[in-house]
Amino acid sequence: MRTALLQSSGRPGSIAANLKVLDEAAGRAAAAGAGLLAAPEMFLTGYAIGDDIGRLAEPADGDTADAVAEIATRHGLALAYGYPERAGEAVFNSAQLIAADGTRRANYRKTHLFGCFERDHFTPGDQPVVQAELNGLRVGLMICYDVEFPENVRAHALAGTDLLVVPTAQMHPFQFVAESVVLVRAFENQMYVAYVNRVGQEGEFEFVGLSTLAGPDGIARTRAGRTDELLLADVDPAFLAASREANPYLRDRRPGLYGALVRNP
């Protein structure tokens, strides 16, 4: 499945403007044969928007989700995107996957919140593995800091995730995550990882770009720079199957030795 990554911070604070950016990118991605377009963490509203997070938050099935579904159906490709989700009094840092037919396939709430900014504005999610079937692949969702916890990604591997989509707001000076950690996660868990970042200065944060689609061989299929960019790369099920057959990590695990990993120090 050809996969497109939209590296952009859009226009923080304007859902309408960001829907236009998503629409334009979806048109370009579809024309290039993509079956999925992924956008960054909190793409629909902006990340560093303070109390506007609560004001702009919507339910997973709200008006903005309907607008994204319309874009997906009009261009004929699936869309994964980050947004603030309102559920009663709680606001979650969420990512949603909408299929090419406009149906909502998966909604994930970030489980590991990064820093005081996120802990002040969001409630952490409590479901580590969220997946959906898409074009013959099992697609999982995760958000930014979550991928830095090896247990999180291993849980997806054990659940059979083929492509892990990670909307991201990864900032300076942590660019080594995009450059190295994501590639290692893809290799040690035998999956593709689509890591799609924001870019440029936003409030107090400097987002570093460097979006990538990493293969199960630990090699980047594509890599962005530090400006707005639309990337395209293929997720190959046959290559994935062959790589899993050759790589013994999951077969050679000894879960009985790992109990200490789930105990707090």
Short mmCIF file of C-alpha atoms in Angstrom, two decimals:
data_model
loop_
_atom_site.label_atom_id
_atom_site.label_comp_id
_atom_site.label_asym_id
_atom_site.label_seq_id
_atom_site.Cartn_x
_atom_site.Cartn_y
_atom_site.Cartn_z
CA MET A 1 0.00 0.00 0.00
CA ARG A 2 1.44 3.33 -1.01
CA THR A 3 1.51 5.50 2.09
CA ALA A 4 1.75 9.30 2.18
CA LEU A 5 3.07 11.33 5.12
CA LEU A 6 2.06 14.98 5.43
CA GLN A 7 4.83 16.79 7.30
CA SER A 8 3.25 20.11 8.23
CA SER A 9 2.09 22.14 11.21
CA GLY A 10 -0.70 23.66 9.15
CA ARG A 11 -2.17 26.78 10.71
CA PRO A 12 -2.34 26.45 14.51
CA GLY A 13 -5.70 27.52 15.90
CA SER A 14 -7.69 27.20 12.65
CA ILE A 15 -9.50 23.93 11.98
CA ALA A 16 -10.89 25.29 8.71
CA ALA A 17 -7.41 26.15 7.39
CA ASN A 18 -6.01 22.79 8.41
CA LEU A 19 -8.84 20.94 6.70
CA LYS A 20 -7.91 22.80 3.51
CA VAL A 21 -4.25 21.72 3.90
CA LEU A 22 -5.40 18.14 4.46
CA ASP A 23 -7.71 18.27 1.46
CA GLU A 24 -4.95 19.55 -0.85
CA ALA A 25 -2.49 16.93 0.41
CA ALA A 26 -5.10 14.17 0.01
CA GLY A 27 -5.57 15.17 -3.62
CA ARG A 28 -1.85 15.01 -4.30
CA ALA A 29 -1.45 11.72 -2.43
CA ALA A 30 -4.38 10.09 -4.22
CA ALA A 31 -3.03 11.22 -7.59
CA ALA A 32 0.25 9.47 -6.71
CA GLY A 33 -1.59 6.23 -5.94
CA ALA A 34 -1.57 6.40 -2.13
CA GLY A 35 -4.09 4.35 -0.17
CA LEU A 36 -3.38 6.14 3.12
CA LEU A 37 -2.40 9.68 4.08
CA ALA A 38 -1.15 10.30 7.63
CA ALA A 39 -0.97 13.75 9.24
CA PRO A 40 0.83 14.78 12.46
CA GLU A 41 -0.18 14.92 16.11
CA MET A 42 -2.88 17.52 16.85
CA PHE A 43 -2.87 18.47 13.17
CA LEU A 44 -6.45 19.67 12.95
CA THR A 45 -6.08 22.33 15.65
CA GLY A 46 -2.39 22.93 16.22
CA TYR A 47 -0.35 21.68 19.16
CA ALA A 48 0.92 24.70 21.11
CA ILE A 49 -2.42 26.50 21.36
CA GLY A 50 -2.84 26.49 25.15
CA ASP A 51 -6.39 26.71 26.45
CA ASP A 52 -7.73 26.66 22.89
CA ILE A 53 -7.15 22.90 23.08
CA GLY A 54 -10.22 22.56 25.28
CA ARG A 55 -12.22 25.05 23.22
CA LEU A 56 -11.52 23.32 19.91
CA ALA A 57 -11.78 19.73 21.16
CA GLU A 58 -14.56 17.67 19.57
CA PRO A 59 -15.98 14.16 19.95
CA ALA A 60 -14.51 11.43 17.76
CA ASP A 61 -17.70 11.53 15.68
CA GLY A 62 -18.03 15.32 15.64
CA ASP A 63 -18.38 17.79 12.79
CA THR A 64 -14.66 17.84 12.02
CA ALA A 65 -14.55 14.05 11.76
CA ASP A 66 -17.41 14.31 9.27
CA ALA A 67 -15.40 16.85 7.28
CA VAL A 68 -12.38 14.54 7.23
CA ALA A 69 -14.60 11.65 6.12
CA GLU A 70 -15.84 13.77 3.23
CA ILE A 71 -12.24 14.47 2.16
CA ALA A 72 -11.43 10.76 2.37
CA THR A 73 -14.37 9.69 0.22
CA ARG A 74 -13.91 12.45 -2.33
CA HIS A 75 -10.26 11.53 -2.92
CA GLY A 76 -10.64 7.79 -2.38
CA LEU A 77 -8.00 7.20 0.28
CA ALA A 78 -7.84 6.61 4.03
CA LEU A 79 -6.79 9.40 6.39
CA ALA A 80 -5.08 9.20 9.79
CA TYR A 81 -4.78 12.43 11.75
CA GLY A 82 -4.23 13.87 15.21
CA TYR A 83 -6.79 16.01 17.04
CA PRO A 84 -8.01 16.90 20.57
CA GLU A 85 -10.91 14.62 21.47
CA ARG A 86 -13.67 15.74 23.81
CA ALA A 87 -15.36 12.98 25.84
CA GLY A 88 -17.52 14.50 28.55
CA GLU A 89 -15.29 16.65 30.75
CA ALA A 90 -12.11 14.90 29.58
CA VAL A 91 -9.93 15.93 26.64
CA PHE A 92 -7.64 13.35 25.05
CA ASN A 93 -4.74 13.75 22.64
CA SER A 94 -6.13 11.42 19.98
CA ALA A 95 -5.52 10.02 16.52
CA GLN A 96 -8.26 8.74 14.27
CA LEU A 97 -8.24 6.54 11.16
CA ILE A 98 -10.99 7.09 8.60
CA ALA A 99 -11.23 4.73 5.63
CA ALA A 100 -11.65 5.68 1.99
CA ASP A 101 -15.38 5.00 2.25
CA GLY A 102 -15.70 7.55 5.05
CA THR A 103 -16.16 5.05 7.90
CA ARG A 104 -14.38 5.63 11.20
CA ARG A 105 -12.13 2.58 11.64
CA ALA A 106 -10.07 3.35 14.74
CA ASN A 107 -9.61 6.02 17.39
CA TYR A 108 -6.61 6.03 19.73
CA ARG A 109 -6.00 8.14 22.85
CA LYS A 110 -2.36 8.89 23.68
CA THR A 111 -1.35 6.77 26.66
CA HIS A 112 1.96 8.42 27.61
CA LEU A 113 1.71 12.20 27.97
CA PHE A 114 4.91 14.18 27.47
CA GLY A 115 5.86 17.00 29.84
CA CYS A 116 3.85 19.48 31.87
CA PHE A 117 2.15 20.97 28.79
CA GLU A 118 0.42 17.74 27.87
CA ARG A 119 -0.32 16.70 31.45
CA ASP A 120 -1.96 20.09 32.05
CA HIS A 121 -4.27 19.81 29.02
CA PHE A 122 -5.00 16.12 28.44
CA THR A 123 -6.21 12.99 30.15
CA PRO A 124 -4.08 9.91 29.32
CA GLY A 125 -5.69 7.09 27.40
CA ASP A 126 -5.69 3.56 28.78
CA GLN A 127 -5.92 1.31 25.69
CA PRO A 128 -2.40 0.61 24.38
CA VAL A 129 -3.29 -1.31 21.22
CA VAL A 130 -5.82 0.09 18.75
CA GLN A 131 -5.93 -1.47 15.28
CA ALA A 132 -8.00 -1.67 12.11
CA GLU A 133 -7.84 -3.67 8.89
CA LEU A 134 -7.05 -1.48 5.89
CA ASN A 135 -6.28 -2.63 2.35
CA GLY A 136 -5.17 -6.06 3.56
CA LEU A 137 -2.94 -4.68 6.32
CA ARG A 138 -3.44 -4.52 10.06
CA VAL A 139 -2.86 -0.85 10.87
CA GLY A 140 -2.15 0.31 14.42
CA LEU A 141 -2.21 3.81 15.88
CA MET A 142 0.13 5.41 18.39
CA ILE A 143 1.12 9.04 19.13
CA CYS A 144 4.61 10.53 19.45
CA TYR A 145 6.03 9.82 22.95
CA ASP A 146 4.24 6.46 23.02
CA VAL A 147 6.67 5.00 20.47
CA GLU A 148 9.60 5.72 22.78
CA PHE A 149 8.36 3.01 25.16
CA PRO A 150 9.49 -0.38 23.78
CA GLU A 151 6.70 -2.18 25.64
CA ASN A 152 4.10 -0.19 23.70
CA VAL A 153 5.41 -1.14 20.28
CA ARG A 154 6.05 -4.75 21.31
CA ALA A 155 2.39 -5.00 22.34
CA HIS A 156 1.47 -4.01 18.78
CA ALA A 157 3.88 -6.58 17.36
CA LEU A 158 2.32 -9.34 19.47
CA ALA A 159 -1.12 -8.21 18.32
CA GLY A 160 -0.07 -8.53 14.67
CA THR A 161 0.24 -4.89 13.63
CA ASP A 162 1.75 -4.62 10.13
CA LEU A 163 1.91 -0.83 9.84
CA LEU A 164 2.14 1.37 12.92
CA VAL A 165 1.05 4.94 12.18
CA VAL A 166 2.51 7.47 14.62
CA PRO A 167 1.30 11.09 14.34
CA THR A 168 3.99 13.10 16.09
CA ALA A 169 4.92 16.49 17.53
CA GLN A 170 8.58 15.68 18.06
CA MET A 171 10.70 18.64 19.03
CA HIS A 172 14.30 19.82 19.44
CA PRO A 173 16.55 18.49 20.99
CA PHE A 174 15.04 15.00 20.69
CA GLN A 175 15.53 14.50 16.94
CA PHE A 176 17.47 11.28 17.61
CA VAL A 177 14.07 9.65 18.10
CA ALA A 178 13.14 10.32 14.48
CA GLU A 179 16.65 9.58 13.24
CA SER A 180 17.32 6.35 15.14
CA VAL A 181 14.72 5.11 17.63
CA VAL A 182 11.91 4.74 15.09
CA LEU A 183 14.12 2.63 12.81
CA VAL A 184 15.05 0.35 15.71
CA ARG A 185 11.40 -0.03 16.75
CA ALA A 186 10.48 -1.11 13.22
CA PHE A 187 13.30 -3.68 13.11
CA GLU A 188 12.97 -5.19 16.57
CA ASN A 189 9.20 -5.56 16.17
CA GLN A 190 9.14 -6.53 12.49
CA MET A 191 6.67 -3.96 11.22
CA TYR A 192 6.51 -0.80 9.17
CA VAL A 193 6.39 2.43 11.19
CA ALA A 194 5.05 5.65 9.67
CA TYR A 195 6.30 8.50 11.86
CA VAL A 196 4.83 11.82 10.70
CA ASN A 197 5.93 15.01 12.41
CA ARG A 198 5.10 18.66 12.74
CA VAL A 199 7.71 21.16 11.58
CA GLY A 200 8.96 24.65 12.50
CA GLN A 201 8.47 26.95 15.46
CA GLU A 202 5.16 26.84 17.30
CA GLY A 203 4.92 28.68 20.61
CA GLU A 204 7.75 27.49 22.83
CA PHE A 205 8.39 24.38 20.74
CA GLU A 206 10.63 23.85 17.71
CA PHE A 207 9.41 20.83 15.77
CA VAL A 208 12.15 19.11 13.82
CA GLY A 209 10.36 17.37 10.95
CA LEU A 210 12.40 14.33 9.82
CA SER A 211 9.24 12.28 9.19
CA THR A 212 9.94 8.78 7.97
CA LEU A 213 8.47 5.47 6.90
CA ALA A 214 10.72 2.80 8.42
CA GLY A 215 10.72 -0.78 7.16
CA PRO A 216 11.04 -4.03 9.14
CA ASP A 217 14.69 -4.15 8.05
CA GLY A 218 15.36 -0.95 10.01
CA ILE A 219 15.86 1.09 6.85
CA ALA A 220 13.99 4.32 6.08
CA ARG A 221 11.95 4.04 2.91
CA THR A 222 11.68 7.83 2.81
CA ARG A 223 12.89 10.68 4.99
CA ALA A 224 11.76 14.31 5.16
CA GLY A 225 13.88 17.33 5.90
CA ARG A 226 12.81 20.21 8.13
CA THR A 227 10.24 21.95 5.95
CA ASP A 228 6.67 21.22 4.86
CA GLU A 229 6.72 18.11 2.71
CA LEU A 230 4.54 15.31 1.37
CA LEU A 231 6.37 11.96 1.41
CA LEU A 232 5.39 8.78 -0.42
CA ALA A 233 6.62 5.24 0.16
CA ASP A 234 5.28 1.70 -0.15
CA VAL A 235 4.35 -0.79 2.55
CA ASP A 236 5.02 -4.21 0.98
CA PRO A 237 3.20 -7.16 2.63
CA ALA A 238 5.37 -9.72 0.81
CA PHE A 239 8.59 -8.10 2.04
CA LEU A 240 7.13 -7.91 5.55
CA ALA A 241 6.24 -11.61 5.55
CA ALA A 242 9.72 -12.58 4.35
CA SER A 243 11.37 -10.34 6.92
CA ARG A 244 9.30 -11.83 9.74
CA GLU A 245 10.21 -15.34 8.61
CA ALA A 246 13.91 -14.48 8.65
CA ASN A 247 13.97 -12.49 11.89
CA PRO A 248 13.63 -14.52 15.13
CA TYR A 249 12.99 -11.81 17.75
CA LEU A 250 9.32 -12.60 18.39
CA ARG A 251 9.87 -16.37 18.20
CA ASP A 252 12.87 -16.28 20.55
CA ARG A 253 11.21 -14.26 23.31
CA ARG A 254 11.12 -15.74 26.83
CA PRO A 255 8.15 -13.97 28.47
CA GLY A 256 8.63 -15.81 31.75
CA LEU A 257 11.79 -13.78 32.35
CA TYR A 258 10.18 -10.39 31.84
CA GLY A 259 7.85 -10.03 34.83
CA ALA A 260 9.99 -7.30 36.38
CA LEU A 261 9.27 -5.09 33.38
CA VAL A 262 5.70 -4.48 34.55
CA ARG A 263 6.66 -3.56 38.12
CA ASN A 264 7.36 0.06 38.96
CA PRO A 265 10.84 0.71 40.38
#
